[in-house]
Coordinates of N, CA and C and ligand atoms in Angstrom, one line a residue:
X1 N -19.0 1.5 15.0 CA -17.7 2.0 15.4 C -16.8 2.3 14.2
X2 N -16.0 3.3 14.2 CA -15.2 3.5 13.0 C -13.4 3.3 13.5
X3 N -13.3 2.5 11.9 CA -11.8 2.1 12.2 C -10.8 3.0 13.0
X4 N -10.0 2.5 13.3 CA -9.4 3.3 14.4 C -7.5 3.3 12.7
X5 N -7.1 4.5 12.8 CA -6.1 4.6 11.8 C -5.1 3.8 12.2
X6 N -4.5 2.9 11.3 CA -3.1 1.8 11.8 C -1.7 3.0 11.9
X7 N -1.1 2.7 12.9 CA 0.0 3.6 12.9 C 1.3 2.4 12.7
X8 N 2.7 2.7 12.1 CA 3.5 2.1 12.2 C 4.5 2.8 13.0
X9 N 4.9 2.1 13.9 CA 5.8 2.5 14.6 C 7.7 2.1 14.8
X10 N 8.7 2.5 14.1 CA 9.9 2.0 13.7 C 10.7 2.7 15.2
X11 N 10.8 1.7 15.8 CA 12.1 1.7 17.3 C 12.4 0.7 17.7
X12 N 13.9 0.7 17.7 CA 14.3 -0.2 18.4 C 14.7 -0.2 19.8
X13 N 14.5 0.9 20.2 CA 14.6 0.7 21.6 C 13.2 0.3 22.3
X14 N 13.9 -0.8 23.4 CA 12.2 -1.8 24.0 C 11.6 -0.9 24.4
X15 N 12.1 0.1 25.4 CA 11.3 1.1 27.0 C 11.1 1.7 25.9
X16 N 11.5 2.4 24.9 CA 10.7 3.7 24.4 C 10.1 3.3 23.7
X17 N 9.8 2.1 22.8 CA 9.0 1.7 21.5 C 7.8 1.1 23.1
X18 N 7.9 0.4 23.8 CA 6.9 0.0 24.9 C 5.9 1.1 25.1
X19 N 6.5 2.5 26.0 CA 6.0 3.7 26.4 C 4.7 4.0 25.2
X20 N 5.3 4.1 24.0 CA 5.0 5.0 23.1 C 3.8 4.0 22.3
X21 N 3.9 2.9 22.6 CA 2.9 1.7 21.9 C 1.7 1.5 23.0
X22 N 2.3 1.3 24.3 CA 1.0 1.7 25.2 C -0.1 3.6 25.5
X23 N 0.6 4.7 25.0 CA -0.2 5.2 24.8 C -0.8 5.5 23.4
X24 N -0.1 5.1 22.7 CA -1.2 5.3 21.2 C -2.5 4.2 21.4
X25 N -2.2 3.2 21.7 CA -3.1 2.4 21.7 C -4.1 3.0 22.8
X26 N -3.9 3.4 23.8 CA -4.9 4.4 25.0 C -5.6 5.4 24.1
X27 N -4.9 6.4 22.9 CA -5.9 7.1 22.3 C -6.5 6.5 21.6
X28 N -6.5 5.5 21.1 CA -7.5 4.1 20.7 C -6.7 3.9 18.7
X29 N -5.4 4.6 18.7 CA -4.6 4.2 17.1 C -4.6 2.2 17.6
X30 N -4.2 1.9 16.1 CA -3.7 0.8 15.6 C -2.6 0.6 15.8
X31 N -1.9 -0.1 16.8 CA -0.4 0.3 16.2 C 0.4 -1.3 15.6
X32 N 1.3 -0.8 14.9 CA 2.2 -2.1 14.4 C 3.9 -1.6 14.9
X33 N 4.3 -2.5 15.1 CA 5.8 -2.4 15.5 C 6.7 -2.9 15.3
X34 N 8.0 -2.4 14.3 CA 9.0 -3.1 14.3 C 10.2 -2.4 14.5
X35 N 11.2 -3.4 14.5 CA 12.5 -2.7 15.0 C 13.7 -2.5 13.8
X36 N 13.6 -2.1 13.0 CA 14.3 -2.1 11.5 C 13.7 -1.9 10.8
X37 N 14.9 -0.6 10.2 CA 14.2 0.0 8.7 C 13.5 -1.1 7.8
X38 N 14.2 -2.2 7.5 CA 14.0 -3.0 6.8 C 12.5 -3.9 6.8
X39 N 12.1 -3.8 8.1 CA 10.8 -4.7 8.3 C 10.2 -3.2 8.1
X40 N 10.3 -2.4 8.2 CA 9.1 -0.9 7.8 C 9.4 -1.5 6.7
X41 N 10.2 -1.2 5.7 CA 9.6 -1.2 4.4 C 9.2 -2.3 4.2
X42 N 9.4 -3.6 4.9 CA 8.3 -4.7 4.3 C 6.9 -4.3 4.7
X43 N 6.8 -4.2 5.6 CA 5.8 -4.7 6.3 C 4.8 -3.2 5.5
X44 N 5.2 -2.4 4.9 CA 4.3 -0.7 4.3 C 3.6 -1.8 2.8
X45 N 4.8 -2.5 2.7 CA 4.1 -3.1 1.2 C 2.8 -3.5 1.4
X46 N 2.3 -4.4 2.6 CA 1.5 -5.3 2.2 C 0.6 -4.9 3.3
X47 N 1.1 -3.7 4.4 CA -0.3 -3.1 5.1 C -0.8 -1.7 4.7
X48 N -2.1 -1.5 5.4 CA -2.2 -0.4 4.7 C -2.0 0.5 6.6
X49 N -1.5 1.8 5.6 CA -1.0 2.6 7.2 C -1.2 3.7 6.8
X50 N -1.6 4.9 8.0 CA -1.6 5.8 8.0 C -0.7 7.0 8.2
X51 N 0.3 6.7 9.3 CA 1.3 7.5 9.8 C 2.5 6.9 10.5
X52 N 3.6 7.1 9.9 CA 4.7 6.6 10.5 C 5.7 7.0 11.3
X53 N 5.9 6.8 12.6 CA 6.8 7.0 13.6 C 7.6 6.6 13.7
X54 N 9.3 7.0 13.2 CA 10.5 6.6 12.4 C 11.5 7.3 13.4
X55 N 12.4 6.1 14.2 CA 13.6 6.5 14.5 C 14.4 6.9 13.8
X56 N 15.1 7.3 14.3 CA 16.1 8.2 13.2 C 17.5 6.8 13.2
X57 N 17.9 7.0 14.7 CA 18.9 5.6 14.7 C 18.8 4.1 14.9
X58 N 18.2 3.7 13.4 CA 18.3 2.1 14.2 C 19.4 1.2 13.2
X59 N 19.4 -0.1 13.9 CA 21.0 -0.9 13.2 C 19.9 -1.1 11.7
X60 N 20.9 -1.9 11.2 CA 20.9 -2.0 9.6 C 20.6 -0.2 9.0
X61 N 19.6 -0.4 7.8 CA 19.6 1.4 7.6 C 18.6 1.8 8.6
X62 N 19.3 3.2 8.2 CA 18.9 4.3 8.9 C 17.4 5.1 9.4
X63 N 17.1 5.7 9.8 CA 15.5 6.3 9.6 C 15.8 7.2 8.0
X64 N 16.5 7.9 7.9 CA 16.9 8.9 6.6 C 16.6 8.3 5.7
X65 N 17.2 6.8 5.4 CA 17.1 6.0 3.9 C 15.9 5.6 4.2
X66 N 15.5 4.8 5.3 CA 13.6 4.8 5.1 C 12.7 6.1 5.0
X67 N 13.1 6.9 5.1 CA 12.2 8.3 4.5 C 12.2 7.9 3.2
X68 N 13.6 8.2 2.7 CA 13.9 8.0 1.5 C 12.7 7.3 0.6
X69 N 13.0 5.7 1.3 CA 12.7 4.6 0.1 C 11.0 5.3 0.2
X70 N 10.6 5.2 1.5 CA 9.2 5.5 1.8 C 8.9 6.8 0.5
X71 N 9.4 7.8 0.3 CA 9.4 9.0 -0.2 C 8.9 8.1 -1.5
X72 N 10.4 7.6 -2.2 CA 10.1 7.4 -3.8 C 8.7 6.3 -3.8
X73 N 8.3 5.7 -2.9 CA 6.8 5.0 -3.3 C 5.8 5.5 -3.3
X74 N 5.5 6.6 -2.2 CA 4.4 6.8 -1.4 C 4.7 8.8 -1.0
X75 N 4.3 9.7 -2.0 CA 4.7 11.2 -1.3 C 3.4 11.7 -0.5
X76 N 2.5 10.6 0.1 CA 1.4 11.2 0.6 C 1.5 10.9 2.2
X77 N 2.0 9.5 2.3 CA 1.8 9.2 4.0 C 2.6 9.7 4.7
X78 N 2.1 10.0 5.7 CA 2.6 11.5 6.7 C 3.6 10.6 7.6
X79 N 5.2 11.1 7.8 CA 6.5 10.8 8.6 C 6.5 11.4 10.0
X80 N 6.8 11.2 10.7 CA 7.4 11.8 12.0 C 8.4 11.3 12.8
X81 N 9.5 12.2 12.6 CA 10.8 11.4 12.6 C 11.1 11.6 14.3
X82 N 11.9 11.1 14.6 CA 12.1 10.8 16.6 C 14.0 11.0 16.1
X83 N 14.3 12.0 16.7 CA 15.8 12.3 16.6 C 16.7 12.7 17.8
X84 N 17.6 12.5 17.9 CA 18.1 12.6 18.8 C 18.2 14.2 19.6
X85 N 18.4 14.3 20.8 CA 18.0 16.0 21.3 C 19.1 17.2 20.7
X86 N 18.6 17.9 20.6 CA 19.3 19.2 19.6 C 20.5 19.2 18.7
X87 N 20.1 17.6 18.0 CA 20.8 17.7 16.9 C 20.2 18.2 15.6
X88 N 20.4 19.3 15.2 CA 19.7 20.3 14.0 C 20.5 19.4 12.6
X89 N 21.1 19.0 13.0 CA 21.4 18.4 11.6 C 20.8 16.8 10.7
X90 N 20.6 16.3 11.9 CA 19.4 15.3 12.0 C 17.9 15.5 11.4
X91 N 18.0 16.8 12.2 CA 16.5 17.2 12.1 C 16.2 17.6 10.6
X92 N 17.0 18.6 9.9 CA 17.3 19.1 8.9 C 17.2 18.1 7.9
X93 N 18.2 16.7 7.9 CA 18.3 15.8 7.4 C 16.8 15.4 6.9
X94 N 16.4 14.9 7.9 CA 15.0 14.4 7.9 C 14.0 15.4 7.3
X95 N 14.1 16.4 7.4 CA 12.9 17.4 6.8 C 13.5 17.4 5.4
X96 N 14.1 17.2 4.6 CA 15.0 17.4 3.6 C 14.5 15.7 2.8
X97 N 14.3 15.1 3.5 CA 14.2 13.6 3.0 C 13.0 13.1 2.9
X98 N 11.9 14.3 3.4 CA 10.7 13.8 3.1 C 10.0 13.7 4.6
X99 N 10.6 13.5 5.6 CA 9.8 14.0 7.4 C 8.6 15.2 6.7
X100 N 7.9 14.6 7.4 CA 6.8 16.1 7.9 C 6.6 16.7 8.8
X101 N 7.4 15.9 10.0 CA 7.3 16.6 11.4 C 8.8 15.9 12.1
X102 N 9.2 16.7 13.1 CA 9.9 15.6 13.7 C 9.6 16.0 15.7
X103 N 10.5 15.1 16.5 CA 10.6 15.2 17.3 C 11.7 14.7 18.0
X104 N 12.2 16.0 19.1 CA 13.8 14.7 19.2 C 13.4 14.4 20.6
X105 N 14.2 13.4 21.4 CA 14.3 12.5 22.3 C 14.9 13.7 23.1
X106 N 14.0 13.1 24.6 CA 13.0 12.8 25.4 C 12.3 14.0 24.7
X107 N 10.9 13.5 24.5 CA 9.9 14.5 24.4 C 9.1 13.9 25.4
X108 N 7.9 15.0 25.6 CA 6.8 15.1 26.2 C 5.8 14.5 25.3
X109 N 5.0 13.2 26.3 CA 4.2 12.5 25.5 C 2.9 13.3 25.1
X110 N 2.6 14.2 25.4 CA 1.3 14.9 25.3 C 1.9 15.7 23.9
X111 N 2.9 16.4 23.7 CA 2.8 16.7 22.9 C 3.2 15.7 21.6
X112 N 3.6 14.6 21.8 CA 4.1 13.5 21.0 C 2.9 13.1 20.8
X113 N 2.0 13.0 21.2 CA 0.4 12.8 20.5 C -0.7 13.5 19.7
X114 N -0.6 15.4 20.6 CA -0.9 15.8 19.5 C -0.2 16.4 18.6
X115 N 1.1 15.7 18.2 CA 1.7 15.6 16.8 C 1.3 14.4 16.0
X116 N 0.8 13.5 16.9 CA 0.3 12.4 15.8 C -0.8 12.8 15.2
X117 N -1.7 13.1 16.1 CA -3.1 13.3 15.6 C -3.0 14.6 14.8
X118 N -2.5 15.8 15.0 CA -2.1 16.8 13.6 C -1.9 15.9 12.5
X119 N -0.8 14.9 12.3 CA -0.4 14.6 11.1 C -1.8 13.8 10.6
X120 N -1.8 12.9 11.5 CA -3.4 12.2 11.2 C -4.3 12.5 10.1
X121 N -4.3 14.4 10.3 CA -5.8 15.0 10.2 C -5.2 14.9 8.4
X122 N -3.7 15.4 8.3 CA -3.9 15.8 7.0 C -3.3 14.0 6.1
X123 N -3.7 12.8 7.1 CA -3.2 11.8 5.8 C -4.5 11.8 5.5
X124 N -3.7 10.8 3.7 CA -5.0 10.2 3.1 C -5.9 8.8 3.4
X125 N -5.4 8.3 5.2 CA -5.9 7.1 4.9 C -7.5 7.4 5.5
X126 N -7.9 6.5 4.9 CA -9.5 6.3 5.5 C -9.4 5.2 5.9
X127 N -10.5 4.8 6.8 CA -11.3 3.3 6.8 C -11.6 2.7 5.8
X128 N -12.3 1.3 5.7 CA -12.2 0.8 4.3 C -14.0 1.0 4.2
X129 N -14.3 1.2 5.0 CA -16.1 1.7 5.2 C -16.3 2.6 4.2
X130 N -15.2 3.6 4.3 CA -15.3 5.1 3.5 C -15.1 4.8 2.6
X131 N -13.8 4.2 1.7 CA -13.0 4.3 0.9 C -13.9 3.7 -0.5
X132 N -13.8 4.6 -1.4 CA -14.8 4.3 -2.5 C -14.1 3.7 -3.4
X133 N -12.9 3.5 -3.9 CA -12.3 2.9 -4.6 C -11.7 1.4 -5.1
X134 N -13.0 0.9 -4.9 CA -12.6 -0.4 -4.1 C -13.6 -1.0 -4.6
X135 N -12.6 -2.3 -5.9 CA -13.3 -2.8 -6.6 C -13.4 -4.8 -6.4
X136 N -14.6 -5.1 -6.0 CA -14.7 -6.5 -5.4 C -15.3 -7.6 -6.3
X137 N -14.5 -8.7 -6.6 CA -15.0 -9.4 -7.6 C -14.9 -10.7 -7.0
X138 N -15.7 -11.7 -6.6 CA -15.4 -13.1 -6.4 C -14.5 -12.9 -4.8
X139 N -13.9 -13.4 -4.1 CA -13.3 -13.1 -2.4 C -12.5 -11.9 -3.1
X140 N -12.1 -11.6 -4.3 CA -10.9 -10.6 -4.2 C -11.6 -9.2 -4.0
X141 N -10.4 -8.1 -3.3 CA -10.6 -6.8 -3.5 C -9.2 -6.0 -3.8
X142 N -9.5 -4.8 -4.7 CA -8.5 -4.4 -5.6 C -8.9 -3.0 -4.9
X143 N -7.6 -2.2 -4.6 CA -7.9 -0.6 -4.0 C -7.3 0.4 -5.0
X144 N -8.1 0.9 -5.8 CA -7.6 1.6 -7.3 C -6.9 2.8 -6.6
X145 N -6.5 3.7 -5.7 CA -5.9 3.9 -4.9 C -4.5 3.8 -4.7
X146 N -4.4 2.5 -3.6 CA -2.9 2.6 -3.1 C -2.7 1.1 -3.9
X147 N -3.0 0.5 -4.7 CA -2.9 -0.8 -5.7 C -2.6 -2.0 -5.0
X148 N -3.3 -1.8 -4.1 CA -3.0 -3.1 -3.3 C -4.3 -3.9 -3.3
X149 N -4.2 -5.3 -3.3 CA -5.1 -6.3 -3.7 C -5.3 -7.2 -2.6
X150 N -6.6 -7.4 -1.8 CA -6.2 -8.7 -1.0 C -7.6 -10.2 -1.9
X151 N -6.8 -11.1 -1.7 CA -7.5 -12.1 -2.5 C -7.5 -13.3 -1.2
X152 N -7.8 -14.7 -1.9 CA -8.0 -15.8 -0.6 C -6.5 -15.7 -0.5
X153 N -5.1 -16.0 -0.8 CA -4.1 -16.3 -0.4 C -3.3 -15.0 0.2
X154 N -3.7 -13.9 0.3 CA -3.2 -13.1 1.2 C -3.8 -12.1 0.2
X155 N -2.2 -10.5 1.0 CA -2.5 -9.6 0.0 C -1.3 -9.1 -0.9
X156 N -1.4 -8.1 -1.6 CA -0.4 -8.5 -2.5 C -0.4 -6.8 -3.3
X157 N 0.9 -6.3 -3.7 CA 1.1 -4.9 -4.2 C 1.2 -4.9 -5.6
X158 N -0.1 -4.7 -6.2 CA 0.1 -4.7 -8.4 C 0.8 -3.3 -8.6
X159 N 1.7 -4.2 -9.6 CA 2.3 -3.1 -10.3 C 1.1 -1.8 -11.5
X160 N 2.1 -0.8 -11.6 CA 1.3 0.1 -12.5 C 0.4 -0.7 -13.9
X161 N 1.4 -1.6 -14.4 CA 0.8 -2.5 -15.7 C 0.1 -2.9 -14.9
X162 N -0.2 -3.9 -14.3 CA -1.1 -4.6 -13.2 C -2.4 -4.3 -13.8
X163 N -2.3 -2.8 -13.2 CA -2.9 -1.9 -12.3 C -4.0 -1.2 -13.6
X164 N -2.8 -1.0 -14.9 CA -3.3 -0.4 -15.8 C -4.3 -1.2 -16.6
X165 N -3.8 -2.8 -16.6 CA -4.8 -3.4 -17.3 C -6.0 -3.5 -16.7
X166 N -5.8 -4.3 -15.4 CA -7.7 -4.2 -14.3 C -8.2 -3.0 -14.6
X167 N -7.6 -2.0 -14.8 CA -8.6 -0.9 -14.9 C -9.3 -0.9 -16.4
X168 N -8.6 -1.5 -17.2 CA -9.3 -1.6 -18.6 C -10.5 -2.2 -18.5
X169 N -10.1 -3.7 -17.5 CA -11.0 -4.9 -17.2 C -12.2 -4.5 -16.6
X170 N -12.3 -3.7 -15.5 CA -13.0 -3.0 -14.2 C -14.0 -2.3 -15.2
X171 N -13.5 -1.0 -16.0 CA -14.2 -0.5 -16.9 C -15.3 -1.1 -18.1
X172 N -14.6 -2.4 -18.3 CA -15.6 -2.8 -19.6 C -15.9 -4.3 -19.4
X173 N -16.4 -4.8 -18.0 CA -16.9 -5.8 -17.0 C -17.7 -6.1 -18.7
X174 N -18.2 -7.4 -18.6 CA -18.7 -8.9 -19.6 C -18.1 -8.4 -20.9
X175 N -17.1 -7.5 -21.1 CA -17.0 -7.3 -22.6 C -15.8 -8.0 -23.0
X176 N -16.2 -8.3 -24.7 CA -14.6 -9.2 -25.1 C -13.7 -7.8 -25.5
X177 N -12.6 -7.8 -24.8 CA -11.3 -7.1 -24.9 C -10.6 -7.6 -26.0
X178 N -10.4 -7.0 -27.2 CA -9.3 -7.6 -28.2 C -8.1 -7.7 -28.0
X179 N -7.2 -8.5 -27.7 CA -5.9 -8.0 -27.6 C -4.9 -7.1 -28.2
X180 N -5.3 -6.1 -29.4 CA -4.9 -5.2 -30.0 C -5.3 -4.3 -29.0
X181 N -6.4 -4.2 -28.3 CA -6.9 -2.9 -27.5 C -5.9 -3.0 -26.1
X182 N -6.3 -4.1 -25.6 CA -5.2 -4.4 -24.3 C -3.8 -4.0 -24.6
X183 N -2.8 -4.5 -25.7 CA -1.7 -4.1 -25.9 C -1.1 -2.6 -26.3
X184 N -2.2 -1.8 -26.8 CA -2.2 -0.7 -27.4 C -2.7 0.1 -25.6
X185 N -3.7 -0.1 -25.0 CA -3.8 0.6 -23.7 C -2.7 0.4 -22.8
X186 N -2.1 -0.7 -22.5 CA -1.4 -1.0 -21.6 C 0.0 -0.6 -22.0
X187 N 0.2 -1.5 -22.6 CA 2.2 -1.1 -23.4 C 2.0 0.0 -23.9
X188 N 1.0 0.3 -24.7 CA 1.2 1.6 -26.1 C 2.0 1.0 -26.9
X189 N 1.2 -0.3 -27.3 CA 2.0 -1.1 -28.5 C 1.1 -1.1 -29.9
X190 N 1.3 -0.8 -31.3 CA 0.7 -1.2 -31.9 C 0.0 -2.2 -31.8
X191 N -1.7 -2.4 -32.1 CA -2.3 -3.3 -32.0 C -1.7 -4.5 -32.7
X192 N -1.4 -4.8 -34.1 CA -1.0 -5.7 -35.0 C 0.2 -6.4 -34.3
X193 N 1.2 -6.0 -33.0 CA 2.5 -6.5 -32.2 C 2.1 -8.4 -31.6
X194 N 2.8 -8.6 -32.2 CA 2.9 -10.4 -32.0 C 3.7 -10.3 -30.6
X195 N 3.2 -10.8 -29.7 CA 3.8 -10.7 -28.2 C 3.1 -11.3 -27.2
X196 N 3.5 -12.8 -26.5 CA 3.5 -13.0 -25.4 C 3.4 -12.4 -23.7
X197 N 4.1 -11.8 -24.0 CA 3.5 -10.6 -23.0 C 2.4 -10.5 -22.1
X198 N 1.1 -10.6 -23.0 CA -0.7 -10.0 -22.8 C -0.4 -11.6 -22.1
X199 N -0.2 -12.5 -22.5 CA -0.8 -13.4 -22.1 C -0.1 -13.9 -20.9
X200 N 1.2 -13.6 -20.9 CA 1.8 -13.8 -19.5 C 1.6 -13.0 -18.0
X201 N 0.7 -11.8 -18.6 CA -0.3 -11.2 -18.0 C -1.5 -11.9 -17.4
X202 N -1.8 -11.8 -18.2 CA -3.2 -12.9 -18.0 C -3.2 -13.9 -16.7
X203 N -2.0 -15.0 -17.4 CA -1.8 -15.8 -16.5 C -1.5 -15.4 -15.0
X204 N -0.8 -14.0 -14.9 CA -0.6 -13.6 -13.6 C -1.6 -12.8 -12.7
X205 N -2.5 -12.2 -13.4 CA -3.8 -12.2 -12.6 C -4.4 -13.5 -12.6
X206 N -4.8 -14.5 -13.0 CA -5.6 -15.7 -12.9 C -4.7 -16.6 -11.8
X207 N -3.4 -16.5 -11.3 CA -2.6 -16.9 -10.5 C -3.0 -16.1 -9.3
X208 N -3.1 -14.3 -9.2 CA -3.5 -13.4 -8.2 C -5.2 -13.4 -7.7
X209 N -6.1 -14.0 -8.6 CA -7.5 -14.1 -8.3 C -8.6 -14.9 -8.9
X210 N -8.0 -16.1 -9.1 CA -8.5 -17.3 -9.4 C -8.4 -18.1 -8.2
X211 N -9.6 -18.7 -8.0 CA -9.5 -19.5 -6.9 C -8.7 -20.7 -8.2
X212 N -9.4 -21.3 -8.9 CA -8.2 -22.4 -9.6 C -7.9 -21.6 -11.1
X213 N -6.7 -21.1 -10.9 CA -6.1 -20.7 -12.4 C -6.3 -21.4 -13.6
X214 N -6.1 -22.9 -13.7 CA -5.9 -23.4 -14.5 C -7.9 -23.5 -15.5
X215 N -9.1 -23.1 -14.6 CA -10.3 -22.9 -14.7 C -10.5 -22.2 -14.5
X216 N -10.2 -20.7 -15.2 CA -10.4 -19.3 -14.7 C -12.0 -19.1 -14.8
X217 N -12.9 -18.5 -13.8 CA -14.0 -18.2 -13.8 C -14.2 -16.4 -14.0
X218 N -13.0 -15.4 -14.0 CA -13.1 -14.2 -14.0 C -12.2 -13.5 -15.5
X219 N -11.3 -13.8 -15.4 CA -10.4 -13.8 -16.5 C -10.6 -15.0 -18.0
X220 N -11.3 -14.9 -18.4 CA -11.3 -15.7 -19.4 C -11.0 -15.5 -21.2
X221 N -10.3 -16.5 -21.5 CA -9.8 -16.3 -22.9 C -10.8 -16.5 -24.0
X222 N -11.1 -15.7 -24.9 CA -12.0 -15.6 -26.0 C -11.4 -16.1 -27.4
X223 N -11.7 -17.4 -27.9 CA -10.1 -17.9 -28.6 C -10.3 -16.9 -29.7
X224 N -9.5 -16.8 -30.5 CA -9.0 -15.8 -31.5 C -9.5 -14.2 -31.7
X225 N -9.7 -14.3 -30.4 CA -10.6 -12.1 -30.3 C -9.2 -11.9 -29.1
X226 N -9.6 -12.6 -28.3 CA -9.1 -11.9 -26.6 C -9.3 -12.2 -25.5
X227 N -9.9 -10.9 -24.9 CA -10.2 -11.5 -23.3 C -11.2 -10.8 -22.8
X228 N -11.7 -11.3 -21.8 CA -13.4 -11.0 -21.4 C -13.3 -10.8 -19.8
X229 N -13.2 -9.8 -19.3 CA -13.7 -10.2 -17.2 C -14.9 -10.0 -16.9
X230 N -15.0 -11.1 -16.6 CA -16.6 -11.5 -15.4 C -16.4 -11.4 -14.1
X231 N -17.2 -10.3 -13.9 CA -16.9 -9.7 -12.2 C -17.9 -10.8 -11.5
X232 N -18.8 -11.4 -12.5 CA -20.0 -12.3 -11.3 C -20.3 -13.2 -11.7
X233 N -19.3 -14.6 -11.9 CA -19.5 -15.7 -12.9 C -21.0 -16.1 -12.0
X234 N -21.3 -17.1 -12.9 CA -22.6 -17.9 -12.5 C -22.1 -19.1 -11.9
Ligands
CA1 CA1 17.2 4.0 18.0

């Protein structure tokens, strides 16, 4: 059976977020549901989604500033904004802000569906069956991708440095890494730079995918060279 795509769905209204949650789930989507911009953008960090269904008016911010934030993280996952009925300036708003589609209130659910599944066709999410990017070491998995990491204590969003060192690490698996090479790939620091830094790195991956940090079996320090990742301790 192949994953069925997670949709997020942002309304606060019960009857219409109800309506619209029982037939996505009938076309067999994923759905998640919350009622505030604010739990969308938590809840986009740490899941992975395909398509978002964004009221335009809900309390705290708006659907617009969640385009927005969504916009500056993410310019691939497909919006579809729910606006109120022939307001063109709404609409306008939203297409201007990063929407890909909209629809205003009351729509027809037939066509409110195959507008989902259009946008569907052109996101980038896949199943994680498909998804080739996807690097597994020890319980952890790392998605070179959208940089998101799930390990034993949940999952968790690496930053670009994060992101830029594992890839140093991923690439050169049992090798000792000098910390001149790490600092100079990562920062673009002269190798000879005396800095704490590398190593308060360190510590924060071995806190992100150490089962016990304090005995790292994946991340390990090489005393006076560097650092070494073991994708498959013994
Ligand atoms: Ca609303």
């Amino acid at each position: 059976m192949t994953e069925k795509p997670p949709v997020l769905l942002v309304e606060d209204e019960p009857h219409i977020a109800l309506g619209l949650i029982y037939n996505l789930q009938e076309e067999g989507y994923r759905v998640s549901h919350v009622e505030s911009g604010e739990e969308a953008l938590r809840h986009l960090q740490h899941t992975p989604c395909a398509l978002v269904i964004l009221d335009l008016m809900l309390p705290g911010i708006d659907g617009l500033e969640v385009c927005r934030q969504i916009r500056a993280r993410n310019t691939r996952l497909p919006i579809l904004m729910l606006t109120a009925r022939g307001n063109d300036e709404d609409r306008i708003a939203g297409l201007s802000e990063g929407a890909d589609d909209y629809l205003s209130k009351p729509f027809n659910l037939k066509e409110f569906l195959l507008r989902v599944s259009a946008l569907l066709r052109r996101s980038s999410w896949q199943p994680e069956t498909e998804r080739r990017n996807l690097v597994r070491f020890g319980e952890n998995r790392v998605d070179l991708d959208t940089h998101q990491a799930e390990t034993r204590s949940g999952q968790l969003q690496l930053t670009d440095l994060e992101m830029k060192m594992l890839n140093l690490f991923f690439d050169n698996p049992d090798k000792v890494l000098a910390r001149g090479t790490l600092l100079e790939t990562v920062w673009g620091m002269a190798p000879d730079t005396e800095t704490r830094t590398l190593d308060n790195f360190i510590v924060r991956l071995r806190k992100y995918f150490e089962i016990d940090p304090s005995t790292p079996r994946h991340f390990l320090t090489v005393r006076g060279r560097g650092y070494r990742f073991i994708p498959d301790p013994r």
